[in-house]
Coordinates of C-alpha atoms in Angstrom, one line a residue:
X19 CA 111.7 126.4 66.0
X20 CA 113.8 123.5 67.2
X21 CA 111.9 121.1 65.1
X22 CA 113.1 122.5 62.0
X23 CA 117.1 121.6 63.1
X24 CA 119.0 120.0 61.1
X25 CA 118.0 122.3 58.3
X26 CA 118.0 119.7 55.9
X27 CA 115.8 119.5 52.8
X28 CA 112.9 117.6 55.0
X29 CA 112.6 120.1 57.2
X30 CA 112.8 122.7 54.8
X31 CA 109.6 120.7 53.3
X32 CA 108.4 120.9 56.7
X33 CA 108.8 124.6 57.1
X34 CA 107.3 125.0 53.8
X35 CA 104.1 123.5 54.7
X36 CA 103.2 124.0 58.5
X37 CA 105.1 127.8 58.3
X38 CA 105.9 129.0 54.9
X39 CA 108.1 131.8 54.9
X40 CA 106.6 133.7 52.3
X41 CA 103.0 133.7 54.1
X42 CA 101.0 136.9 53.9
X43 CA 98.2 137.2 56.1
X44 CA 94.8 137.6 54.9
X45 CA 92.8 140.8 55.1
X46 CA 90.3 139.8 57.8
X47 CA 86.6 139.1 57.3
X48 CA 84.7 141.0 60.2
X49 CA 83.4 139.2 62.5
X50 CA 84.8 135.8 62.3
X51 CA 82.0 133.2 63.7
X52 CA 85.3 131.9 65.3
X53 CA 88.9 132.3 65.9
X54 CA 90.9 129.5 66.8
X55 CA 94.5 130.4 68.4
X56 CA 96.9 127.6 68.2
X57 CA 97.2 125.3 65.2
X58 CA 98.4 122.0 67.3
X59 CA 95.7 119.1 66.8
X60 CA 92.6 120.9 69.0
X61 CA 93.3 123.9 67.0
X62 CA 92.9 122.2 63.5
X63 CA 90.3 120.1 64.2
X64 CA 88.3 123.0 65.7
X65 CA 89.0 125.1 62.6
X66 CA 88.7 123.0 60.0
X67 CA 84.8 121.6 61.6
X68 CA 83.8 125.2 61.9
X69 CA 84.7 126.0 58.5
X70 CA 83.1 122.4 56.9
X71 CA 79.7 123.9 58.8
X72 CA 79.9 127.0 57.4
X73 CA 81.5 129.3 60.0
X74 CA 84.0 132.2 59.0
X75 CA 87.0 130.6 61.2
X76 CA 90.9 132.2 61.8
X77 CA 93.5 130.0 62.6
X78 CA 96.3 132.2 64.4
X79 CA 99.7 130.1 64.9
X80 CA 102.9 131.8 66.2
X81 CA 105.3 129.2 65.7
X82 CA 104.9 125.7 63.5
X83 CA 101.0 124.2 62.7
X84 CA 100.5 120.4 63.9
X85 CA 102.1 122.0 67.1
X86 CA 103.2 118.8 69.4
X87 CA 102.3 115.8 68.0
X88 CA 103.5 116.5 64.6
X89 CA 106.9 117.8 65.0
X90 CA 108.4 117.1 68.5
X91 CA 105.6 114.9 70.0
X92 CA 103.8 111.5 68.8
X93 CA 105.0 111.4 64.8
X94 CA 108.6 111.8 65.6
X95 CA 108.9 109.7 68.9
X96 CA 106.7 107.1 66.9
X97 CA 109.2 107.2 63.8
X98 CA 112.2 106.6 66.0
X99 CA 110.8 103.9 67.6
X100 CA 109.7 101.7 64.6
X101 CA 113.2 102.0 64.1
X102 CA 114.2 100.9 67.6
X103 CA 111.9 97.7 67.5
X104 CA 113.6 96.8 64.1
X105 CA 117.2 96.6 65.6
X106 CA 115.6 94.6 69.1
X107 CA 114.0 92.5 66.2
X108 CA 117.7 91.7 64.5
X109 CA 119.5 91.0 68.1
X110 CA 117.0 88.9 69.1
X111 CA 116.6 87.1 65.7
X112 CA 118.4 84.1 66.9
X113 CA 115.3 83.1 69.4
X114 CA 113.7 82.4 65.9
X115 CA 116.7 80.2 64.5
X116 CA 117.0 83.8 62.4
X117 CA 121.2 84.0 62.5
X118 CA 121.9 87.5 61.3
X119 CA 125.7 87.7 60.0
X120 CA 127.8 89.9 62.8
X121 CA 128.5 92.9 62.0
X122 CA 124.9 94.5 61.4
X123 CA 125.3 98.5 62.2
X124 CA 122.8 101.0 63.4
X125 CA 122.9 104.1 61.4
X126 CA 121.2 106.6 63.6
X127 CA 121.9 109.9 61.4
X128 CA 119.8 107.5 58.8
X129 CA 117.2 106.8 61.0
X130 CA 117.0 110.3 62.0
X131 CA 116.8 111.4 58.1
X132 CA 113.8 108.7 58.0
X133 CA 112.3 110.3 61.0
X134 CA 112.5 113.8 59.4
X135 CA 111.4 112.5 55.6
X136 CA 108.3 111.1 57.0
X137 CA 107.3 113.7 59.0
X138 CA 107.1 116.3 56.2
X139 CA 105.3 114.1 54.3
X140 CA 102.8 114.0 57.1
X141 CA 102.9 117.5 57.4
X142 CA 100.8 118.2 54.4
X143 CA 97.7 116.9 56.6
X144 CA 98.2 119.9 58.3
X145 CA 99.6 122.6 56.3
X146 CA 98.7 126.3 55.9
X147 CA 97.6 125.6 52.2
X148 CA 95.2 122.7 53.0
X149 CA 93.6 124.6 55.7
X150 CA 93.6 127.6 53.4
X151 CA 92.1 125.0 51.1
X152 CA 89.4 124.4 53.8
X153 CA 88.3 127.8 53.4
X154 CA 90.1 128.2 57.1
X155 CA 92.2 132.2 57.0
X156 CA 95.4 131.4 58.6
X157 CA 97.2 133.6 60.2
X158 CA 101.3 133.2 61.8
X159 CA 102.2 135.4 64.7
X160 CA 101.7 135.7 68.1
X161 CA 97.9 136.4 69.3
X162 CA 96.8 139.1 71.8
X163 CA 93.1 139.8 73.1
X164 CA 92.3 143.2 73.3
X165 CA 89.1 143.0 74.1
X166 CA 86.2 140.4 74.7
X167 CA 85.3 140.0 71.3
X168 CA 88.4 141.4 69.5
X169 CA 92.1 139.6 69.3
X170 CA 95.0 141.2 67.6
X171 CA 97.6 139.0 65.4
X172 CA 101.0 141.4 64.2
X173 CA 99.1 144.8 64.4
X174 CA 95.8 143.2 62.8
X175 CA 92.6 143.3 64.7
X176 CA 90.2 140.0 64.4
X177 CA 86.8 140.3 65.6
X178 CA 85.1 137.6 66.5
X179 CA 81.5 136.1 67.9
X180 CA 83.6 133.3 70.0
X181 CA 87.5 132.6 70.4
X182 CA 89.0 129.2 71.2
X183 CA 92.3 128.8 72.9
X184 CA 94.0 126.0 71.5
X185 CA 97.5 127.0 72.5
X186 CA 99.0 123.7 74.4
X187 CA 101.8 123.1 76.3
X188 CA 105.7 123.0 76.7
X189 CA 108.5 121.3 78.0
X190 CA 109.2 123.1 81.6
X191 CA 112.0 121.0 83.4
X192 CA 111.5 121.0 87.7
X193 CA 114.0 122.4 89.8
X194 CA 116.8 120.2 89.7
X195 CA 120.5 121.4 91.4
X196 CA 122.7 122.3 88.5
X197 CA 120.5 121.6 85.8
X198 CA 120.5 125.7 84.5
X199 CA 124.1 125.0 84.0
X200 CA 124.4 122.6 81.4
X201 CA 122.3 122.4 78.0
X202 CA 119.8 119.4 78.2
X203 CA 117.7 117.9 75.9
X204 CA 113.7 118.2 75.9
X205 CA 111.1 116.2 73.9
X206 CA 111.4 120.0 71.9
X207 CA 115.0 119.2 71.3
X208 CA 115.9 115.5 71.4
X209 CA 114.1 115.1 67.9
X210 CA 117.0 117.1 66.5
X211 CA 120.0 114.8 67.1
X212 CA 121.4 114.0 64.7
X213 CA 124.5 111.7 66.5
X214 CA 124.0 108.8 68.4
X215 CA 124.7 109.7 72.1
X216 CA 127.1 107.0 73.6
X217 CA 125.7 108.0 77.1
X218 CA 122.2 109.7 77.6
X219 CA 120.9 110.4 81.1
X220 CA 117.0 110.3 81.1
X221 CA 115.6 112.2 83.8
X222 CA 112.0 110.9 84.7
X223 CA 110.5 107.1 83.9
X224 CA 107.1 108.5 82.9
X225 CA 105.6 107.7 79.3
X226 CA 107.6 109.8 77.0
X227 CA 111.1 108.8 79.9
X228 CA 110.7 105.5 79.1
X229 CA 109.4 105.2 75.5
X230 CA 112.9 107.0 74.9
X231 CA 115.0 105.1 77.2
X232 CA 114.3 102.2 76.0
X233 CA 114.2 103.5 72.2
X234 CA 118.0 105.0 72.9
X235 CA 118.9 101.7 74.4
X236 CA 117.9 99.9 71.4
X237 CA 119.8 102.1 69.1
X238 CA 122.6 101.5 70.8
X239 CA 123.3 104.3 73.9
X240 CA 124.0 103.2 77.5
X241 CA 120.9 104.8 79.2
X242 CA 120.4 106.3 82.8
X243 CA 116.8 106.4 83.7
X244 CA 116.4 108.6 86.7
X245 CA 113.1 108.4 88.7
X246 CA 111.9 109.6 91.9
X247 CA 109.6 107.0 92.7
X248 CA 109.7 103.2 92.8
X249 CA 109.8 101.7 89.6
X250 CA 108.3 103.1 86.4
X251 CA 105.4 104.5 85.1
X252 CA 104.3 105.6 88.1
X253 CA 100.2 106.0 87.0
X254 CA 100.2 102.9 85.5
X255 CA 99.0 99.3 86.6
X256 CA 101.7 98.3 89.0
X257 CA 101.7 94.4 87.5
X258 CA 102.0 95.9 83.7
X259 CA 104.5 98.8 84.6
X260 CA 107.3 95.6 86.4
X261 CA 106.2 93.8 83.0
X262 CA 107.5 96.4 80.8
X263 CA 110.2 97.3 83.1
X264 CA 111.6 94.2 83.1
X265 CA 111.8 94.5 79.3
X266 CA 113.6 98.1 79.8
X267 CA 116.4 96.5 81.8
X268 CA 116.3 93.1 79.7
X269 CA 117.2 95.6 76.7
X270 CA 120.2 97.4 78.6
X271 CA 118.3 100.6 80.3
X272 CA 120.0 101.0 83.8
X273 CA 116.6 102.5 85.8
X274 CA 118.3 104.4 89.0
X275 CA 114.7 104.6 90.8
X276 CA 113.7 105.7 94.2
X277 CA 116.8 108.4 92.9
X278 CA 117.2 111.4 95.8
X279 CA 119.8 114.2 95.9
X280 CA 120.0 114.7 91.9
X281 CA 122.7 116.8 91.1
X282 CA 123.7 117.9 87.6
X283 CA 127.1 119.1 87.1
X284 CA 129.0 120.6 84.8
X285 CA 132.4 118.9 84.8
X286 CA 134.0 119.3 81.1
X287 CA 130.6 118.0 80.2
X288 CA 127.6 116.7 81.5
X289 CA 128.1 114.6 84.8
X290 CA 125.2 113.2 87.1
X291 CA 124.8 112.3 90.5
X292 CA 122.0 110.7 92.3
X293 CA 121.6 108.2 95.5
X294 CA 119.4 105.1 94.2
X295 CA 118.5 101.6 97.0
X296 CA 121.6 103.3 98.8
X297 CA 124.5 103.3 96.4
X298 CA 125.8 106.5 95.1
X299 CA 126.6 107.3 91.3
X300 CA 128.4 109.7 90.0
X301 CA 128.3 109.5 85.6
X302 CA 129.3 111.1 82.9
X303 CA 127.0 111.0 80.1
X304 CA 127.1 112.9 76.6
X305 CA 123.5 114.0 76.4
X306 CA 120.8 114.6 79.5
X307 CA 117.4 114.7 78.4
X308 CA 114.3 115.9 80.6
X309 CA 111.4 114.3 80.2
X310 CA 109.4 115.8 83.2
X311 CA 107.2 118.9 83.8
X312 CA 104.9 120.7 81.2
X313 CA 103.3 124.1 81.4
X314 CA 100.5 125.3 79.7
X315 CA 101.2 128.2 77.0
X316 CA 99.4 131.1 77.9
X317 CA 102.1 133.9 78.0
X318 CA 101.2 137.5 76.0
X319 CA 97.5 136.0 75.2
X320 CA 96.4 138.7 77.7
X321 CA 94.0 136.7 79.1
X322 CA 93.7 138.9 82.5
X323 CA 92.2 141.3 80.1
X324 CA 89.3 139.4 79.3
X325 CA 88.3 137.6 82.3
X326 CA 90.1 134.3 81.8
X327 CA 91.2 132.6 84.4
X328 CA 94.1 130.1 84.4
X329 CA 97.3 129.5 87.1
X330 CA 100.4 126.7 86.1
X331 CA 98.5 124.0 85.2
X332 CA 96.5 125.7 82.6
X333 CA 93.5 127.5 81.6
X334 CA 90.1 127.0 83.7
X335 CA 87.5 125.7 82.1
X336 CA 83.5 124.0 82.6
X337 CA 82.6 120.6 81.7
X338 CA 81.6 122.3 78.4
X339 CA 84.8 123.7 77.9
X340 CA 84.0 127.6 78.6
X341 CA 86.8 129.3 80.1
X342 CA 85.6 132.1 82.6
X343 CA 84.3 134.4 79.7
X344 CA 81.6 133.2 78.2
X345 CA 82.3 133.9 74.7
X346 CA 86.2 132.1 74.8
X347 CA 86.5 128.8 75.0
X348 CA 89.6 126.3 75.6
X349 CA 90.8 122.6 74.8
X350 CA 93.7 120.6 74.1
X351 CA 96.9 120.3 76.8
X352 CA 96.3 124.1 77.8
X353 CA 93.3 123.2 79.5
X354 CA 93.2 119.5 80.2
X355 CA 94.8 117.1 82.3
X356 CA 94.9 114.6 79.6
X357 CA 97.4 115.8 77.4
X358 CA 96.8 113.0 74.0
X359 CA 96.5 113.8 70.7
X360 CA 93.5 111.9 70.5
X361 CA 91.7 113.8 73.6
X362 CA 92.4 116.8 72.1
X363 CA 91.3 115.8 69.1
X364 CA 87.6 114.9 70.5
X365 CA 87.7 117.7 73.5
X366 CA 87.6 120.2 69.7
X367 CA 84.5 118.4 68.8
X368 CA 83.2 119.1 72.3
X369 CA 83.8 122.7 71.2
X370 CA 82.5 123.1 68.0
X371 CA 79.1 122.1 68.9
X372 CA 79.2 124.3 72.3
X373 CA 80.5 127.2 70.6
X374 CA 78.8 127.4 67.6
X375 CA 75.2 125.4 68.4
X376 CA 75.1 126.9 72.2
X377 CA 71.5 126.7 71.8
X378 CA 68.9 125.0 69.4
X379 CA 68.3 120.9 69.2
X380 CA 71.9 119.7 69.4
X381 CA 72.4 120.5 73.0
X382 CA 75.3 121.4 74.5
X383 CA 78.3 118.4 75.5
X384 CA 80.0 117.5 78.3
X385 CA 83.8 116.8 78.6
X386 CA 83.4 114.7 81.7
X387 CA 81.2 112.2 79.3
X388 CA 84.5 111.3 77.0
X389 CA 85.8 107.6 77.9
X390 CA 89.5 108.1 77.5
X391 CA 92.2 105.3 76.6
X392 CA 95.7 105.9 76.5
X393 CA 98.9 103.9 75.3
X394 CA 102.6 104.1 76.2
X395 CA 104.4 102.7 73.2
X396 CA 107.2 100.7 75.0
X397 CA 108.1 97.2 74.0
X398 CA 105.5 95.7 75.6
X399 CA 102.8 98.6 75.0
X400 CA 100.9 99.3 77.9
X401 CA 97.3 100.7 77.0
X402 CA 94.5 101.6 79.5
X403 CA 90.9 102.7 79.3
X404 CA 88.1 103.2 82.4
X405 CA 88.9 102.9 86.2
X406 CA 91.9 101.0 88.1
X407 CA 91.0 99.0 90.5
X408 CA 92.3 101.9 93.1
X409 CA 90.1 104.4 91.3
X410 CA 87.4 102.3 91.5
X411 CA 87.9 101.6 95.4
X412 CA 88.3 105.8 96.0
X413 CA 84.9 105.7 93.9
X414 CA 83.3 103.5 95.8
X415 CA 82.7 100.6 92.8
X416 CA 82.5 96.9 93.5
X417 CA 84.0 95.7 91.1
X418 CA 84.9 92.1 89.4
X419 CA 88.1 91.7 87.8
X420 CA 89.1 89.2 85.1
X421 CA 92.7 89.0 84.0
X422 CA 93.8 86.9 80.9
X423 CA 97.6 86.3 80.8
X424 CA 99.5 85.5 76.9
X425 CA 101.3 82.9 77.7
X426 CA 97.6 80.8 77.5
X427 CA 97.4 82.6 74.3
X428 CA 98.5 80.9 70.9
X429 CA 99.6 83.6 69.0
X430 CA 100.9 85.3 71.4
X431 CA 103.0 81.7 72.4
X432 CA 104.0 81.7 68.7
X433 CA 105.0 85.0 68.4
X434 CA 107.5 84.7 71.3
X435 CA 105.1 87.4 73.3
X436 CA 103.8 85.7 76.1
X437 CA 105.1 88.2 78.8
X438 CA 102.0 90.3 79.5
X439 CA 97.8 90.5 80.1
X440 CA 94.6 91.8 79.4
X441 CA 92.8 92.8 83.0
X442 CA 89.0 94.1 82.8
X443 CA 87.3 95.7 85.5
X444 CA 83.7 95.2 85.9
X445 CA 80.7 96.5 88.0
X446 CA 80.2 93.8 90.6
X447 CA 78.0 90.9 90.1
X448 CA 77.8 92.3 86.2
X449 CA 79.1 92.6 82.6
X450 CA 79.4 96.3 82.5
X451 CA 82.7 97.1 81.9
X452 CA 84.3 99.8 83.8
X453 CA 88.1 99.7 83.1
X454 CA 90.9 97.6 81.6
X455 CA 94.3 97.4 81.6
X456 CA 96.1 95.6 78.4
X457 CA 100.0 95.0 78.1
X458 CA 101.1 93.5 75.0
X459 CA 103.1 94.1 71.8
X460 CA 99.9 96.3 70.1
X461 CA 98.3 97.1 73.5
X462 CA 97.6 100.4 72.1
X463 CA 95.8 98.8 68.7
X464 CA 93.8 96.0 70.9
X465 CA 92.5 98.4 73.6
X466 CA 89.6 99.7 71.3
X467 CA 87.8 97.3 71.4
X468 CA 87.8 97.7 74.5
X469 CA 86.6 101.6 74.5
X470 CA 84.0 100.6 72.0
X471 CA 81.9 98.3 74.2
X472 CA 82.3 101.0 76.9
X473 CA 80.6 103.5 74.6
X474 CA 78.2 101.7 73.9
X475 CA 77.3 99.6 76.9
X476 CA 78.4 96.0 75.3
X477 CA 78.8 94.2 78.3
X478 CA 82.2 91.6 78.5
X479 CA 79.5 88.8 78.0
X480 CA 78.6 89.7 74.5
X481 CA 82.0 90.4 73.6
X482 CA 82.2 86.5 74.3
X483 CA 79.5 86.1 71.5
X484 CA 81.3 87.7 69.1
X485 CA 83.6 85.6 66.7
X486 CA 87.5 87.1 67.1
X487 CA 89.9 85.4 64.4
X488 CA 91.5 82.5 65.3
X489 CA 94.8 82.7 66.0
X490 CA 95.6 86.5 67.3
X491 CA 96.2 88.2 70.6
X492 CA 93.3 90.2 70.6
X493 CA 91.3 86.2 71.1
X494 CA 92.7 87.3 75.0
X495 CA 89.8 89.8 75.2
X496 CA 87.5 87.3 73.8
X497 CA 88.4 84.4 76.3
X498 CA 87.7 87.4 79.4
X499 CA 84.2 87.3 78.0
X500 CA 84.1 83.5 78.4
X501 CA 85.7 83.9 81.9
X502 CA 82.5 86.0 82.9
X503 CA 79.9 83.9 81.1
X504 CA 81.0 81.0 83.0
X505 CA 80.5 82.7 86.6
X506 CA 77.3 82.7 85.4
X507 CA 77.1 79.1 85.9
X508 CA 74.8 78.8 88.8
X509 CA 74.7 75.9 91.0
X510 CA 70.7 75.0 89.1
X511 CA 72.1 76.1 85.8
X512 CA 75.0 73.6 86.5
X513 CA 72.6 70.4 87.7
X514 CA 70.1 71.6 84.7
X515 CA 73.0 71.2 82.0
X516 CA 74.2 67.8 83.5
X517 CA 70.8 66.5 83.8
X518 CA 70.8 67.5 79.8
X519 CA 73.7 65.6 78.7
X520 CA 72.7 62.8 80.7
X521 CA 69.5 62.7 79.0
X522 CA 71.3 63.3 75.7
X523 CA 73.7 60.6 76.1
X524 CA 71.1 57.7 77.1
X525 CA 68.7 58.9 74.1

């Protein structure tokens, strides 16, 4: 349980609600309508939905509820980085005529406390005693099938109608030379640092590489990013990825990208070496931290035993998220390629419905119908929702596209934020939006919007007829719908309306 290091009195309160050490299991209630293993954010929601409808529902956790996101994924990472943007805030006050006194310090072990202190007051959401609460039996230790319809938890045997495997996904580093010779950090580990690294090596420029190189930068470290590839953020929109990228490097991060023959050494500490646009570096840094590879947690389920099917990138599942035996079911990072809180989060809905209403007038739901944003919380944010404009091609879409830079923006122009876009995708010669792109200081706030009209089929003209709040960034998406209405400006409509005013004017 690295989250629970240092063992300070917020992590106790931590402990104490997401795994209490003086938990007793409950005496099960034969058959459960459904047994949930893994308490991370698929499990809860899954568990505490079944319960509100009425189901008998277990909740089997081997290690800390909230799993990720709450104590070594989004909640953390988030709290650091509030933290990080207040210190870029203070050395860039003077672009504001702000002149902070010298001397201003950064005291990570307090911003780590903060971290820890918020988190376990979070935790409460998803204790063992709310879910208990919930009418939800919890159980702590590891689970084992033993049988299609029976699962065994510490020498207790649960018997169940349907089974949901909830389990997620860990930190698995690549093969990297050297790298089982030193200790490194993960996003499992990093969270417990409690001193400011004077050198951290970063190993991968994905979304949770570069959220922290750029939030160690901030704070203070002199930061390595290695990547592989060209650039960053490799899956993201090439023209928002440079724009954030430059931000990285304006903030101190040293990106080593295109990086080939990465070594790690262990040479009375941690030392690096990697080729990068043909120069050779060879650093020491204090702390490494490996922000590359997952792997799904499926180890002592037993899953063989049951006809469940699954290989490294997780557990095989149907668009209605039915693993390979008809009465288990799977969501969350151990059986989908979008590893979010917030897909997770809806993929449990998806499976509350199936599982429980498999027939009758509800009908069952399909994963593939979920429109799915995401946000990398970098300074600029980068959030996406839909198609790219490559995905679109490989699809064989027509599309339009419509791109609204901030620096035609007032707030953003006030705000000293005019370094980024909004681009929307549409369905040629239409208003139906297919995908969008958004970089910008609350990318990750403004892109629902966004997902809304795509749910429900608002095309990018009427967005234009709705009234946005004059002056804020998210007017950008409002002046794309204006962009659109005006290409609808025919040649006729264009003589009508000038034949109009003329008329006006002579009246």
């Amino acid at each position: 349980m690295n989250a629970l290091l240092p063992h300070d009195e917020h992590n106790q309160q931590l402990e104490a609600n997401v795994h209490p050490t003086d938990w007793t299991n409950p005496s099960p209630k034969q058959p459960y309508h459904l047994v949930v293993i893994g308490a991370g954010t698929a499990g809860l929601v899954t568990a505490a939905g079944a319960a509100g409808l009425g189901a008998r529902v277990a909740l089997i956790e081997r290690d800390l509820m909230g799993g990720d996101c709450l104590n070594v994924g989004c909640v953390p990472s988030k709290g650091v980085i509030s933290a990080a943007r207040v210190a870029a805030t203070i050395k860039n006050a003077s672009d504001f005529s702000v002149h902070v006194p010298s001397g201003t310090e950064i005291d990570f072990g307090g911003v780590m406390s903060r971290m820890r202190e918020l988190r376990a007051k979070i935790s409460k959401n998803d204790s063992a005693k709310r879910f208990q609460d919930l009418g939800v039996d919890v159980y702590f230790g590891q689970a084992s099938f033993t049988g299609s319809q029976t699962i065994d938890v510490q020498g207790t045997e649960l018997a169940f109608k349907r089974a949901v495997i909830a389990t997620g996904a860990r930190a698995a580093a690549p093969p990297i030379k050297g790298l089982d010779q030193v200790d490194y950090l993960t996003n499992e580990t990093v969270f417990s640092l409690t001193k400011l690294p004077k050198r951290i090596g970063i190993i991968g420029a994905g979304p949770i590489g570069c959220e922290m190189a750029q939030t160690f930068a901030q704070l203070g470290s002199e930061v390595f990013l290695i990547e592989s590839q060209h650039g960053i953020l490799p899956k993201e929109d090439r023209e928002a990825a440079d724009i954030v990228q430059k931000a990285m490097l304006a903030d101190g991060v040293q990106l080593l990208c295109c990086g080939h023959d990465l070594e790690i050494k262990n040479d009375d500490g941690i030392r690096l070496t990697v080729d990068s646009h043909g120069q050779h570096y060879d650093q020491p840094v204090d702390q490494l931290l490996v922000a590359v590879g997952r792997a799904p947690n499926v180890e002592k389920l037993n899953l063989e035993a049951v006809g469940v099917k699954f290989d490294k990138n997780g557990v095989e599942v149907n668009d209605n998220l039915q693993t390979t035996n008809p009465n288990i079911f799977a969501a969350g990072d151990v059986a989908s390629k979008y590893q979010f809180t917030h897909v997770a989060d809806f993929l449990a809905r998806i499976v509350i419905q199936n599982s429980l209403f498999a027939i009758g007038p509800f009908g069952k739901k399909k994963a593939s119908d979920l429109i799915i944003p995401w946000a990398t919380y970098t300074s600029p944010e980068i959030a996406h929702v839909g198609m790219h404009e490559q995905d679109a091609k490989d699809a064989g879409i027509d599309i339009d596209t419509y791109i609204q830079h901030f620096d035609e923006v007032d707030r953003a122009i006030l705000e000293g934020e005019e370094e980024g876009f909004v681009r929307i995708h549409t369905k040629k010669g239409t208003d139906k939006i297919i995908g969008a792109t958004i970089v910008a200081k609350n990318a990750g706030d403004m892109i629902s919007e966004i997902t809304v009209a795509m749910n429900n089929n608002v095309g990018l003209g009427a967005i234009a007829n709705s009234i946005h709040p004059y002056p804020t960034q998210a007017e950008a998406i409002r002046k794309l719908g204006d962009q659109y209405n005006r290409t609808r400006l025919t040649a006729f409509n264009k003589t009508m309306l000038n034949a109009l005013m003329r008329w006006n004017v002579g009246r």
